[in-house]
mmCIF file of N, CA and C in Angstrom:
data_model
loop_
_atom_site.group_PDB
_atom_site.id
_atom_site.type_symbol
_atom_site.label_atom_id
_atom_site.label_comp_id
_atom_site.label_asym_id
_atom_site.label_seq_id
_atom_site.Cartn_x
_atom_site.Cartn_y
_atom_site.Cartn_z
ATOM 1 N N UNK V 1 -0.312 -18.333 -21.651
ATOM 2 C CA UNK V 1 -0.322 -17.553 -20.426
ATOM 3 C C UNK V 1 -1.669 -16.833 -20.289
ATOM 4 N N UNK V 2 -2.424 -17.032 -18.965
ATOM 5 C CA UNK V 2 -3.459 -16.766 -19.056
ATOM 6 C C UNK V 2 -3.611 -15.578 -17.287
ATOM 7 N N UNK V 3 -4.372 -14.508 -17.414
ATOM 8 C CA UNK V 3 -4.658 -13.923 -15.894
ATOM 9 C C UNK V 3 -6.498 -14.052 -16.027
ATOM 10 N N UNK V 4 -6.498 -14.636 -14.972
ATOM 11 C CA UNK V 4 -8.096 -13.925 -14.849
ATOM 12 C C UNK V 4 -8.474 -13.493 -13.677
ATOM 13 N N UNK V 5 -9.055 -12.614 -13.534
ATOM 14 C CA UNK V 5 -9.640 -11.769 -12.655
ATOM 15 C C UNK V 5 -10.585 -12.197 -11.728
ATOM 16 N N UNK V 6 -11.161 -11.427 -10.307
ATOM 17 C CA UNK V 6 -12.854 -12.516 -10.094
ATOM 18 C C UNK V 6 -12.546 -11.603 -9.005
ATOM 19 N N UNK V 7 -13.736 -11.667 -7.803
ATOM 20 C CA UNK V 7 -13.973 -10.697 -7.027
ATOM 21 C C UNK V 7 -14.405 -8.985 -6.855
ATOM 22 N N UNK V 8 -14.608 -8.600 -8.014
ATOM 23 C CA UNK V 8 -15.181 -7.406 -7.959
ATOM 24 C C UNK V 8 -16.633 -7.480 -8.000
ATOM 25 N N UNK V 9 -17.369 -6.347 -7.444
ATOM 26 C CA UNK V 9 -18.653 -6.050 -7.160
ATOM 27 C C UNK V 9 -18.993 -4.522 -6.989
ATOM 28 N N UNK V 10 -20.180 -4.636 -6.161
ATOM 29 C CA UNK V 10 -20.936 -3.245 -5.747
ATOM 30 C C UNK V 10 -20.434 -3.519 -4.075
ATOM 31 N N UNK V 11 -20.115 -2.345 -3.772
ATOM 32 C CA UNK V 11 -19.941 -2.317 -2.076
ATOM 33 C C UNK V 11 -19.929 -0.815 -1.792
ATOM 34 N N UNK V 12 -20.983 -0.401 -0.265
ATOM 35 C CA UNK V 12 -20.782 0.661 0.242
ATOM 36 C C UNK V 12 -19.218 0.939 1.196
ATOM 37 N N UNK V 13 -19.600 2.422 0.690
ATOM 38 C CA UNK V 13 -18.258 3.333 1.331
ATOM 39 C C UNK V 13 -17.676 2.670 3.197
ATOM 40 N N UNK V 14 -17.146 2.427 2.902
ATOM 41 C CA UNK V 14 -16.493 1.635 4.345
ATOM 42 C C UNK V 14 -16.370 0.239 4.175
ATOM 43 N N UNK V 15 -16.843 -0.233 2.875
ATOM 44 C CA UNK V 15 -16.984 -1.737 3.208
ATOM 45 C C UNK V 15 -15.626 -2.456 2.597
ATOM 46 N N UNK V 16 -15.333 -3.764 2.375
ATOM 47 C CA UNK V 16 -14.349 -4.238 1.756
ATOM 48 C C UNK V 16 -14.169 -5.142 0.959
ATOM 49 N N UNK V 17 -13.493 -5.560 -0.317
ATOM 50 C CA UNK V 17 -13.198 -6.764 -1.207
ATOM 51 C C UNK V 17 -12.065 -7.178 -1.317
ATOM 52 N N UNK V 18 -11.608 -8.079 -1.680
ATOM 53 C CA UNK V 18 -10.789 -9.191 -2.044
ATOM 54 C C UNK V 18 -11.209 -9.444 -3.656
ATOM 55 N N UNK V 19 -9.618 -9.213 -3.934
ATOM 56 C CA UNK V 19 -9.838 -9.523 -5.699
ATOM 57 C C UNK V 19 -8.678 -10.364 -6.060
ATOM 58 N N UNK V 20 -9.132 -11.421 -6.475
ATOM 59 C CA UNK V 20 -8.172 -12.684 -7.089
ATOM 60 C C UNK V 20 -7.651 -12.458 -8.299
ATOM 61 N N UNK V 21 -6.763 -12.925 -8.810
ATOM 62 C CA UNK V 21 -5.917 -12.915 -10.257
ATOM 63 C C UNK V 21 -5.343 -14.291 -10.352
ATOM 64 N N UNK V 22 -6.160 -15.175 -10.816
ATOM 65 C CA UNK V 22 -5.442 -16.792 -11.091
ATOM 66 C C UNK V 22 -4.905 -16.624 -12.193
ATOM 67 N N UNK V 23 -3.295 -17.004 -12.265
ATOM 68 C CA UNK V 23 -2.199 -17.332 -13.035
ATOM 69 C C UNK V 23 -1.878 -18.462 -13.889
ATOM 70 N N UNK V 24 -2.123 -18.716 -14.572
ATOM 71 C CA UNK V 24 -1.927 -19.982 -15.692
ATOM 72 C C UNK V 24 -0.652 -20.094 -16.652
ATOM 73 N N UNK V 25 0.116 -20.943 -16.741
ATOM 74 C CA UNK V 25 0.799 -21.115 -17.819
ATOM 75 C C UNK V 25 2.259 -20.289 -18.085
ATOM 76 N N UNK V 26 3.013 -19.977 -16.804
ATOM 77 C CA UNK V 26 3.571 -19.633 -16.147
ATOM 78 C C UNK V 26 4.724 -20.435 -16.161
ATOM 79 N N UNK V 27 6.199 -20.676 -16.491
ATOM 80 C CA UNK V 27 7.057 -21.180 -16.032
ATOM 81 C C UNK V 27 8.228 -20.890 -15.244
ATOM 82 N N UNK V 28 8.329 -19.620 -14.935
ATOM 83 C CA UNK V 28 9.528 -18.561 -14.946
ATOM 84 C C UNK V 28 9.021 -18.216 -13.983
ATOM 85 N N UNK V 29 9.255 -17.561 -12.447
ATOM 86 C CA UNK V 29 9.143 -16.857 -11.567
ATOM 87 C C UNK V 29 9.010 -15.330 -12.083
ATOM 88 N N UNK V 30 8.185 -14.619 -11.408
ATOM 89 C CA UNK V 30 8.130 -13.405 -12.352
ATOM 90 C C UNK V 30 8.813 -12.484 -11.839
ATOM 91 N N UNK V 31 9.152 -10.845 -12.302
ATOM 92 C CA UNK V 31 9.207 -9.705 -11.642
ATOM 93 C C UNK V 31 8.978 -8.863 -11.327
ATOM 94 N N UNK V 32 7.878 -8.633 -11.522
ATOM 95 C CA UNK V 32 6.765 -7.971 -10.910
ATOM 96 C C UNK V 32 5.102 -8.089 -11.230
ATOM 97 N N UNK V 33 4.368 -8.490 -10.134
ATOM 98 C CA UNK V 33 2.709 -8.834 -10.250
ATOM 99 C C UNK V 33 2.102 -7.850 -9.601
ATOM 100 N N UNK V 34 0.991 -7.242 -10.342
ATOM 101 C CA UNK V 34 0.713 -6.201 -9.676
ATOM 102 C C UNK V 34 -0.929 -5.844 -10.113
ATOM 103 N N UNK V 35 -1.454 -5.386 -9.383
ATOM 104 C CA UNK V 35 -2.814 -4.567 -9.886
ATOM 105 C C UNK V 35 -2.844 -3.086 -9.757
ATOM 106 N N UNK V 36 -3.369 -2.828 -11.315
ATOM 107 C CA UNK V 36 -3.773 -1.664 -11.998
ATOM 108 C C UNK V 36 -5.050 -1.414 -11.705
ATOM 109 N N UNK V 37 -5.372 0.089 -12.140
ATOM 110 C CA UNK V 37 -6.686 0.410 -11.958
ATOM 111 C C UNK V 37 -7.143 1.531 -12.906
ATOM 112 N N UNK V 38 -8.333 1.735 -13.573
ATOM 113 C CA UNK V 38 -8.456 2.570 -14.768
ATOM 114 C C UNK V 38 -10.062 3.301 -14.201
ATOM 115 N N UNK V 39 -10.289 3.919 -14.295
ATOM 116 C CA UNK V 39 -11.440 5.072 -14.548
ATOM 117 C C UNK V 39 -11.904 5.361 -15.525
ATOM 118 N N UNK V 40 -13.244 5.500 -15.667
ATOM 119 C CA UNK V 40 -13.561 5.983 -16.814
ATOM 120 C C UNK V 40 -13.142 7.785 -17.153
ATOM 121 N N UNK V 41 -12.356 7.857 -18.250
ATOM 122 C CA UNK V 41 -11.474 9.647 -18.200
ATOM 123 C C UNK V 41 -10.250 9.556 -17.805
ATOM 124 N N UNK V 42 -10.122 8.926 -16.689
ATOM 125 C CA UNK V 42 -8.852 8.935 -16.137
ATOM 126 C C UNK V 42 -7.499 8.078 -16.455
ATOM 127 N N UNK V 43 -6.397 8.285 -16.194
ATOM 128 C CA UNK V 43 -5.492 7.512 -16.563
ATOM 129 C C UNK V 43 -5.282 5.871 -15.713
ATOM 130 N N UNK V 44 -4.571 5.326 -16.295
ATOM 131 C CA UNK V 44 -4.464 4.055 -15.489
ATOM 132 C C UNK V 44 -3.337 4.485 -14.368
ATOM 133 N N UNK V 45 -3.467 3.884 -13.302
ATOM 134 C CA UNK V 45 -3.071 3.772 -12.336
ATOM 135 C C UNK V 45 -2.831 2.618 -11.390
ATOM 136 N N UNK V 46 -1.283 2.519 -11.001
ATOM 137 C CA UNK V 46 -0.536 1.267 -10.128
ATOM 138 C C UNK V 46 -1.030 1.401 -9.281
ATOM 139 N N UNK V 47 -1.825 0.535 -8.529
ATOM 140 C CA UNK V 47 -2.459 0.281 -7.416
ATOM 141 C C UNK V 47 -1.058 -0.293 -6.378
ATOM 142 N N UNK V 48 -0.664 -1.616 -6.556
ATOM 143 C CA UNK V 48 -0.255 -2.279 -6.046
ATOM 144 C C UNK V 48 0.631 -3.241 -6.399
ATOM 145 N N UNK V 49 1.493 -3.235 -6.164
ATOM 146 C CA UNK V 49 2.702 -4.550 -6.872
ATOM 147 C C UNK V 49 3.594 -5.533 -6.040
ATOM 148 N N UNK V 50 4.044 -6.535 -6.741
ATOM 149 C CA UNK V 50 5.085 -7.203 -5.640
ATOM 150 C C UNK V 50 6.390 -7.187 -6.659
ATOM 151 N N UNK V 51 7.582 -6.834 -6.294
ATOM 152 C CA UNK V 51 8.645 -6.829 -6.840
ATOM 153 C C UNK V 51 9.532 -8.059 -6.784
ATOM 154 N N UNK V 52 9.549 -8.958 -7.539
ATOM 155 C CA UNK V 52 9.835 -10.460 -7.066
ATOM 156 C C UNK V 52 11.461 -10.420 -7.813
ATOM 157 N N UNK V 53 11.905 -9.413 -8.416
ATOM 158 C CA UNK V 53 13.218 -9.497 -9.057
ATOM 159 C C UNK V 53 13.785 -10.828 -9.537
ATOM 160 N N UNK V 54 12.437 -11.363 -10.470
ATOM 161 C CA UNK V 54 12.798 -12.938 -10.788
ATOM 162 C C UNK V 54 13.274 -14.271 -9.667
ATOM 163 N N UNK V 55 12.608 -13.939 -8.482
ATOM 164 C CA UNK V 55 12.651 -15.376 -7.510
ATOM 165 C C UNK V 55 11.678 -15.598 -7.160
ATOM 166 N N UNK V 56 11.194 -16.408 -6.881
ATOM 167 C CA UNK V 56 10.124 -17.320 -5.876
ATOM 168 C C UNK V 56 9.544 -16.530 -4.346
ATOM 169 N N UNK V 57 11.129 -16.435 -4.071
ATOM 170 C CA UNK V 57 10.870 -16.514 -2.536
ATOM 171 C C UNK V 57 11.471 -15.009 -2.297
ATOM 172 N N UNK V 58 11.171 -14.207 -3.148
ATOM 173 C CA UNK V 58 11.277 -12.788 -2.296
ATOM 174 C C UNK V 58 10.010 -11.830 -2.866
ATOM 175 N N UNK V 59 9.972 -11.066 -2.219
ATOM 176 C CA UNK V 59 8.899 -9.652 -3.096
ATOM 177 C C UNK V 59 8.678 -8.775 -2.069
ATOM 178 N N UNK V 60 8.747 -7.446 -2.749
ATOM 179 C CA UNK V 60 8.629 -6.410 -2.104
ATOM 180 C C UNK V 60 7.552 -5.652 -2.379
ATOM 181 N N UNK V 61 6.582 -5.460 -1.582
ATOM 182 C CA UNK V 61 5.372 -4.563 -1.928
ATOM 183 C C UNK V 61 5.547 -3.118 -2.128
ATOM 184 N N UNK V 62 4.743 -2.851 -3.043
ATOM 185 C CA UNK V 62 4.646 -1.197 -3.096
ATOM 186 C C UNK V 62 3.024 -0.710 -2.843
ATOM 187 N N UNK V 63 2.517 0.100 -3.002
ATOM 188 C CA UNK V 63 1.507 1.114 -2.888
ATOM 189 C C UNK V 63 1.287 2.494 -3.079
ATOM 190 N N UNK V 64 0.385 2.633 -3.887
ATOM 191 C CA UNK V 64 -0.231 4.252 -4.473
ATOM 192 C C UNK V 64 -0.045 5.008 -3.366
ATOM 193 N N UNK V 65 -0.031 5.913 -2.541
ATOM 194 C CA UNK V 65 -0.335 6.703 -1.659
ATOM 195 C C UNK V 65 -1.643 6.802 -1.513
ATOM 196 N N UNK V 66 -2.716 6.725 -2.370
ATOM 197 C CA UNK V 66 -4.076 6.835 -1.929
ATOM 198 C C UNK V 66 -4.857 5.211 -1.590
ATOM 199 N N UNK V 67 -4.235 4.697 -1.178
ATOM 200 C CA UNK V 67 -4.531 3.129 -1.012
ATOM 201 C C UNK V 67 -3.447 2.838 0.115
ATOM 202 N N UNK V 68 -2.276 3.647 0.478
ATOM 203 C CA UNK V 68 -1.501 3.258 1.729
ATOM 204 C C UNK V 68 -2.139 3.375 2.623
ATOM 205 N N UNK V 69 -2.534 1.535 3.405
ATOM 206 C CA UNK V 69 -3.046 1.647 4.761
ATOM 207 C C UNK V 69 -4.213 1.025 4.405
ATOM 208 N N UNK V 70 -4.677 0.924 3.200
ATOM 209 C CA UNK V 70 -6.190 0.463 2.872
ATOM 210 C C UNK V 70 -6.145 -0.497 2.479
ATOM 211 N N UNK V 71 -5.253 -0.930 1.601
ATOM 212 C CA UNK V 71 -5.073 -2.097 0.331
ATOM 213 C C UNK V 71 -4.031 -3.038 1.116
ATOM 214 N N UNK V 72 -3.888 -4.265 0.571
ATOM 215 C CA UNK V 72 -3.028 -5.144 0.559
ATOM 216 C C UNK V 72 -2.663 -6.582 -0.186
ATOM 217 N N UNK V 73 -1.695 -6.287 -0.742
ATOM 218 C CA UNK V 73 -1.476 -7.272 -1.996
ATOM 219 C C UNK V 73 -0.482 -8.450 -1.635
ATOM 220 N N UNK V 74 -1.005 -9.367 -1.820
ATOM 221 C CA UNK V 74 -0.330 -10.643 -1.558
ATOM 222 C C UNK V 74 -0.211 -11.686 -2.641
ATOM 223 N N UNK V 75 0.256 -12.290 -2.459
ATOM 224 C CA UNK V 75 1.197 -13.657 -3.402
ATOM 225 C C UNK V 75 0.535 -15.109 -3.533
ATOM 226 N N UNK V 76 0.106 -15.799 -3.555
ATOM 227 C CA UNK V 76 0.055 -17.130 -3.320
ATOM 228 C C UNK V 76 0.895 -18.204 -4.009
ATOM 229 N N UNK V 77 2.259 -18.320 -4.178
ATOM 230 C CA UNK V 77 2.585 -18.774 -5.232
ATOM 231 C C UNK V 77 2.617 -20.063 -5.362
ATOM 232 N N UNK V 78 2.277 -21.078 -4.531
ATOM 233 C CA UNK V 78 1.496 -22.569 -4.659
ATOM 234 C C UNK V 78 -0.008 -22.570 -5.249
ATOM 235 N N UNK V 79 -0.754 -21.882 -5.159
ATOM 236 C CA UNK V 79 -1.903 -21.463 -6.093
ATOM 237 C C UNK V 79 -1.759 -20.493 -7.112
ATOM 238 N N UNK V 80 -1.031 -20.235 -7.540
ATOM 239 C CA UNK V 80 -0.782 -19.147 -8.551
ATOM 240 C C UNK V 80 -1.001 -18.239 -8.772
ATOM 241 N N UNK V 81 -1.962 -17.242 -7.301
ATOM 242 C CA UNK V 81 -2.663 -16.440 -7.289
ATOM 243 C C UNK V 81 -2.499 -15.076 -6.662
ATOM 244 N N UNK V 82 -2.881 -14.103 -7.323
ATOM 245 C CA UNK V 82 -2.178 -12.843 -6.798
ATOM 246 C C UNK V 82 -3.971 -12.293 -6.067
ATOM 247 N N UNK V 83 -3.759 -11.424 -4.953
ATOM 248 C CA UNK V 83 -4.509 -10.973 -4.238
ATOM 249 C C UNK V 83 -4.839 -9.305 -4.071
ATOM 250 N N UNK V 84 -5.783 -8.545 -4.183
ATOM 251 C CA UNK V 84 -5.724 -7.370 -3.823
ATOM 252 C C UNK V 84 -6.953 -7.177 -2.616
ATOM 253 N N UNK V 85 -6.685 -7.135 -1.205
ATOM 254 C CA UNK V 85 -7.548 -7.216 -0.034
ATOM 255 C C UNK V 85 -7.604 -5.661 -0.494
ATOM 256 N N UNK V 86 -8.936 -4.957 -0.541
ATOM 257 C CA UNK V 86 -9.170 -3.928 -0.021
ATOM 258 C C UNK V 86 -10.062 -3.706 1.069
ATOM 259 N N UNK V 87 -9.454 -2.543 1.818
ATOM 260 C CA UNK V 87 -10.870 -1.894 2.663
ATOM 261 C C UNK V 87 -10.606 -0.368 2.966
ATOM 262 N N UNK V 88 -12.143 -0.233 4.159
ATOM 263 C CA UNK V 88 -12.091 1.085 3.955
ATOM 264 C C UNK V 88 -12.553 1.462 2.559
ATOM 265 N N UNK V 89 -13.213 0.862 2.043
ATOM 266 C CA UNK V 89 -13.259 1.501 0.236
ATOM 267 C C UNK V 89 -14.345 2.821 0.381
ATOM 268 N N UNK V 90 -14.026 3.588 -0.813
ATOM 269 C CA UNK V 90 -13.775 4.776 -0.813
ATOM 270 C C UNK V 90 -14.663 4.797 -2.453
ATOM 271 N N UNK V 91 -15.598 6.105 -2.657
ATOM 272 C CA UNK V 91 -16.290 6.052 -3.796
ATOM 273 C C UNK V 91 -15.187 6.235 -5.158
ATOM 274 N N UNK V 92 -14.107 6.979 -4.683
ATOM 275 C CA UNK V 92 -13.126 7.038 -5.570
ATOM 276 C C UNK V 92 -12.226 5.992 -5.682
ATOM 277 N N UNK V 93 -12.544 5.096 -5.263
ATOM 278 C CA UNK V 93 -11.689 3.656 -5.383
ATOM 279 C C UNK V 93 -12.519 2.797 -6.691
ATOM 280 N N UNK V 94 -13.721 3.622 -7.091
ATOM 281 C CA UNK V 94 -14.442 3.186 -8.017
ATOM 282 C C UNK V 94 -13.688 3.082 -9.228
ATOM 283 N N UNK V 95 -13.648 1.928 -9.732
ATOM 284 C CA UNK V 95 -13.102 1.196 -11.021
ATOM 285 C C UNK V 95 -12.757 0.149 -11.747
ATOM 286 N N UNK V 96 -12.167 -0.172 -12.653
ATOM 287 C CA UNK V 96 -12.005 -1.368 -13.396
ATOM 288 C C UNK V 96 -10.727 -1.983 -12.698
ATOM 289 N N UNK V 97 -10.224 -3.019 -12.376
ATOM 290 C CA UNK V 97 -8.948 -3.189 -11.707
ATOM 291 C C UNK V 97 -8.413 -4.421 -12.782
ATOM 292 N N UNK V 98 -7.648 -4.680 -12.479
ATOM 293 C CA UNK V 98 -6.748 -5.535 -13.452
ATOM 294 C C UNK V 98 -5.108 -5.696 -12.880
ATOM 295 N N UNK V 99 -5.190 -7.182 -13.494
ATOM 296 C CA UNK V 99 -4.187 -7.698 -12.571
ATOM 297 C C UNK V 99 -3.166 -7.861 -13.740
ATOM 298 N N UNK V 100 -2.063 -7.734 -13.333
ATOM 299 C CA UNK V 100 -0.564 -7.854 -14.651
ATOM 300 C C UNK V 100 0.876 -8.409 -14.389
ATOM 301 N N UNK V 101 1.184 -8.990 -15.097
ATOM 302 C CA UNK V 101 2.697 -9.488 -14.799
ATOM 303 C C UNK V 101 3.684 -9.275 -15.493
ATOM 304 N N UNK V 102 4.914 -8.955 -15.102
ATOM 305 C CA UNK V 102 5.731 -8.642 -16.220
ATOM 306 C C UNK V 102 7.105 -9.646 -15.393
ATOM 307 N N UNK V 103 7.381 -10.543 -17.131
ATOM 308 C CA UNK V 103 8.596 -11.612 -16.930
ATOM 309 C C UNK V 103 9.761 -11.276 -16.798
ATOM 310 N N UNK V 104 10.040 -10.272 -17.130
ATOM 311 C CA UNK V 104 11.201 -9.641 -16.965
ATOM 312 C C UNK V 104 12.045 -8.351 -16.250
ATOM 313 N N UNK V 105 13.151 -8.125 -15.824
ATOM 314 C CA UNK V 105 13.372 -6.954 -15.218
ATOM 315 C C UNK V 105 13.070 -5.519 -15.934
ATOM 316 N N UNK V 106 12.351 -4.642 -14.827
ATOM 317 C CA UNK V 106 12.319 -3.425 -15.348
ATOM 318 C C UNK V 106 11.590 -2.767 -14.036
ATOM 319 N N UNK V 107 11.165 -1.557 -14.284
ATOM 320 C CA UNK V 107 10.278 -0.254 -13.513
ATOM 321 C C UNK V 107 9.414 -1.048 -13.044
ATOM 322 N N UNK V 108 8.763 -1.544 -11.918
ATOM 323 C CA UNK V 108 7.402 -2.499 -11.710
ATOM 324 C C UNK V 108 6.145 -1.695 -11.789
ATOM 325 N N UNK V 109 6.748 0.118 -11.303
ATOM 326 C CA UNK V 109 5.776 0.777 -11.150
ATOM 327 C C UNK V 109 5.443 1.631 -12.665
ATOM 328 N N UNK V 110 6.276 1.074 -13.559
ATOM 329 C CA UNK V 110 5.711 1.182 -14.778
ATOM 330 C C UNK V 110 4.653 0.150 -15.557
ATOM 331 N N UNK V 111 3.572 0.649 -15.949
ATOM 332 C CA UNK V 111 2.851 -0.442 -16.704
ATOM 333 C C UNK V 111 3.258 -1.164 -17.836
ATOM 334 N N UNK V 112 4.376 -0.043 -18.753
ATOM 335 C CA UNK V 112 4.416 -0.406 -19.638
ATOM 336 C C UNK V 112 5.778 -1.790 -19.646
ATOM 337 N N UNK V 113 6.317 -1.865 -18.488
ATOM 338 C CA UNK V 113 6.766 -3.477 -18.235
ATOM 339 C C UNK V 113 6.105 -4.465 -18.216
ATOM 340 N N UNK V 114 4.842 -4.286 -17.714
ATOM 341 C CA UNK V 114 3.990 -5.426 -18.144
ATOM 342 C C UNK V 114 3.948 -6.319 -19.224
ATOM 343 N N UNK V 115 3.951 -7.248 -19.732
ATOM 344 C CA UNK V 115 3.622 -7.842 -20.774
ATOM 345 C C UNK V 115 2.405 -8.552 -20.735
ATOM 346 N N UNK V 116 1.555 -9.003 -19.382
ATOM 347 C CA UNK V 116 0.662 -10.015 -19.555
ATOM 348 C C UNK V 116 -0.340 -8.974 -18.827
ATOM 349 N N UNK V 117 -1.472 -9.145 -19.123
ATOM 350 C CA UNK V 117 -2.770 -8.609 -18.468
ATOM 351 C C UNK V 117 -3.986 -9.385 -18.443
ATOM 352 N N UNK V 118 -4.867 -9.142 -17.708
ATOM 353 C CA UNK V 118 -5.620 -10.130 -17.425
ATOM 354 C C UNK V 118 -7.332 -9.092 -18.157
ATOM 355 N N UNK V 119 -8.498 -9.784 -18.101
ATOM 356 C CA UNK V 119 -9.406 -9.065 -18.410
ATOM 357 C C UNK V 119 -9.747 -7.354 -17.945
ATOM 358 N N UNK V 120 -9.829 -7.881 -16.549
ATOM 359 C CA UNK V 120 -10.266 -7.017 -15.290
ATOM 360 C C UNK V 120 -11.432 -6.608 -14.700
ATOM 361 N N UNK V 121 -11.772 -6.670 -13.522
ATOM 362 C CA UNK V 121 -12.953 -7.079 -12.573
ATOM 363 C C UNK V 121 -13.151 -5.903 -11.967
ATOM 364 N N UNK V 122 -14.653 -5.129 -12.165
ATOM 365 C CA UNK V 122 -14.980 -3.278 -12.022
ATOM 366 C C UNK V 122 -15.351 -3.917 -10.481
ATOM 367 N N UNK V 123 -15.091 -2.467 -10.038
ATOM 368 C CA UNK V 123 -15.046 -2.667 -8.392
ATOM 369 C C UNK V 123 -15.802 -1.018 -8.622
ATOM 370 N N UNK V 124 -17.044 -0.967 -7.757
ATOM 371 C CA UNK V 124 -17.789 -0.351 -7.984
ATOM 372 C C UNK V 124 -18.233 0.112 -6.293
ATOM 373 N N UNK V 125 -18.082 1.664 -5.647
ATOM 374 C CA UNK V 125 -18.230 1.799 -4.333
ATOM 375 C C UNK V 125 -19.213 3.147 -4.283
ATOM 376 N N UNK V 126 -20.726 2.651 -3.637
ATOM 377 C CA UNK V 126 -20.965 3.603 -3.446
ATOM 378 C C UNK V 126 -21.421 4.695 -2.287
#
């Protein structure tokens, strides 16, 4: 089981990215895919998740409050690929992001359900 990351960069305040998470090695529909986000000092933080309660064909998005309205996380599940559209970015949106899956039921907006994590791709706004 593999995540990898791609799409992070340097971008000014107002501008926007798209950050990929390609999925590998995967057999099981998951229950929750989501991107995290870490600071340097700061704690990690749920950006964004889809709550798939182990099916294919459902998921329910969530969102931080400081990213409601900005962010948007999507699915691809014929490409295997999870999405985080941002905009509007914000100097405090500055950070490492990372994408995660967890196979089994639990808290989505807990990290520590996670089991799989991917490298993670610094998204840098200034």
């Amino acid at each position: 089981v593999q995540l990898v990351e791609s799409g992070g960069g340097s971008v000014q305040a107002g501008g926007s990215l798209t950050l990929s998470c390609s999925a590998s090695g995967f057999t099981d529909p998951s229950y929750c895919v989501g991107w995290f986000r870490q600071a340097p000092g700061e704690a990690r933080e749920d950006v964004a998740h889809i709550d798939s309660d182990g099916r294919s064909d459902f998921g329910t998005s969530s969102y931080a409050d400081s990213v409601k309205g900005r962010f948007a996380v999507s699915l691809n599940s014929a490409k295997n690929t999870l999405y985080l559209h941002m905009n509007s970015l914000k100097p405090d949106d500055t950070a490492m992001y990372v994408c995660a899956v967890a196979d089994s039921a639990g808290d989505c907006y807990s990290a520590s359900e996670y089991n799989y994590w991917g490298q993670g791709t610094q998204v840098t706004v200034s």
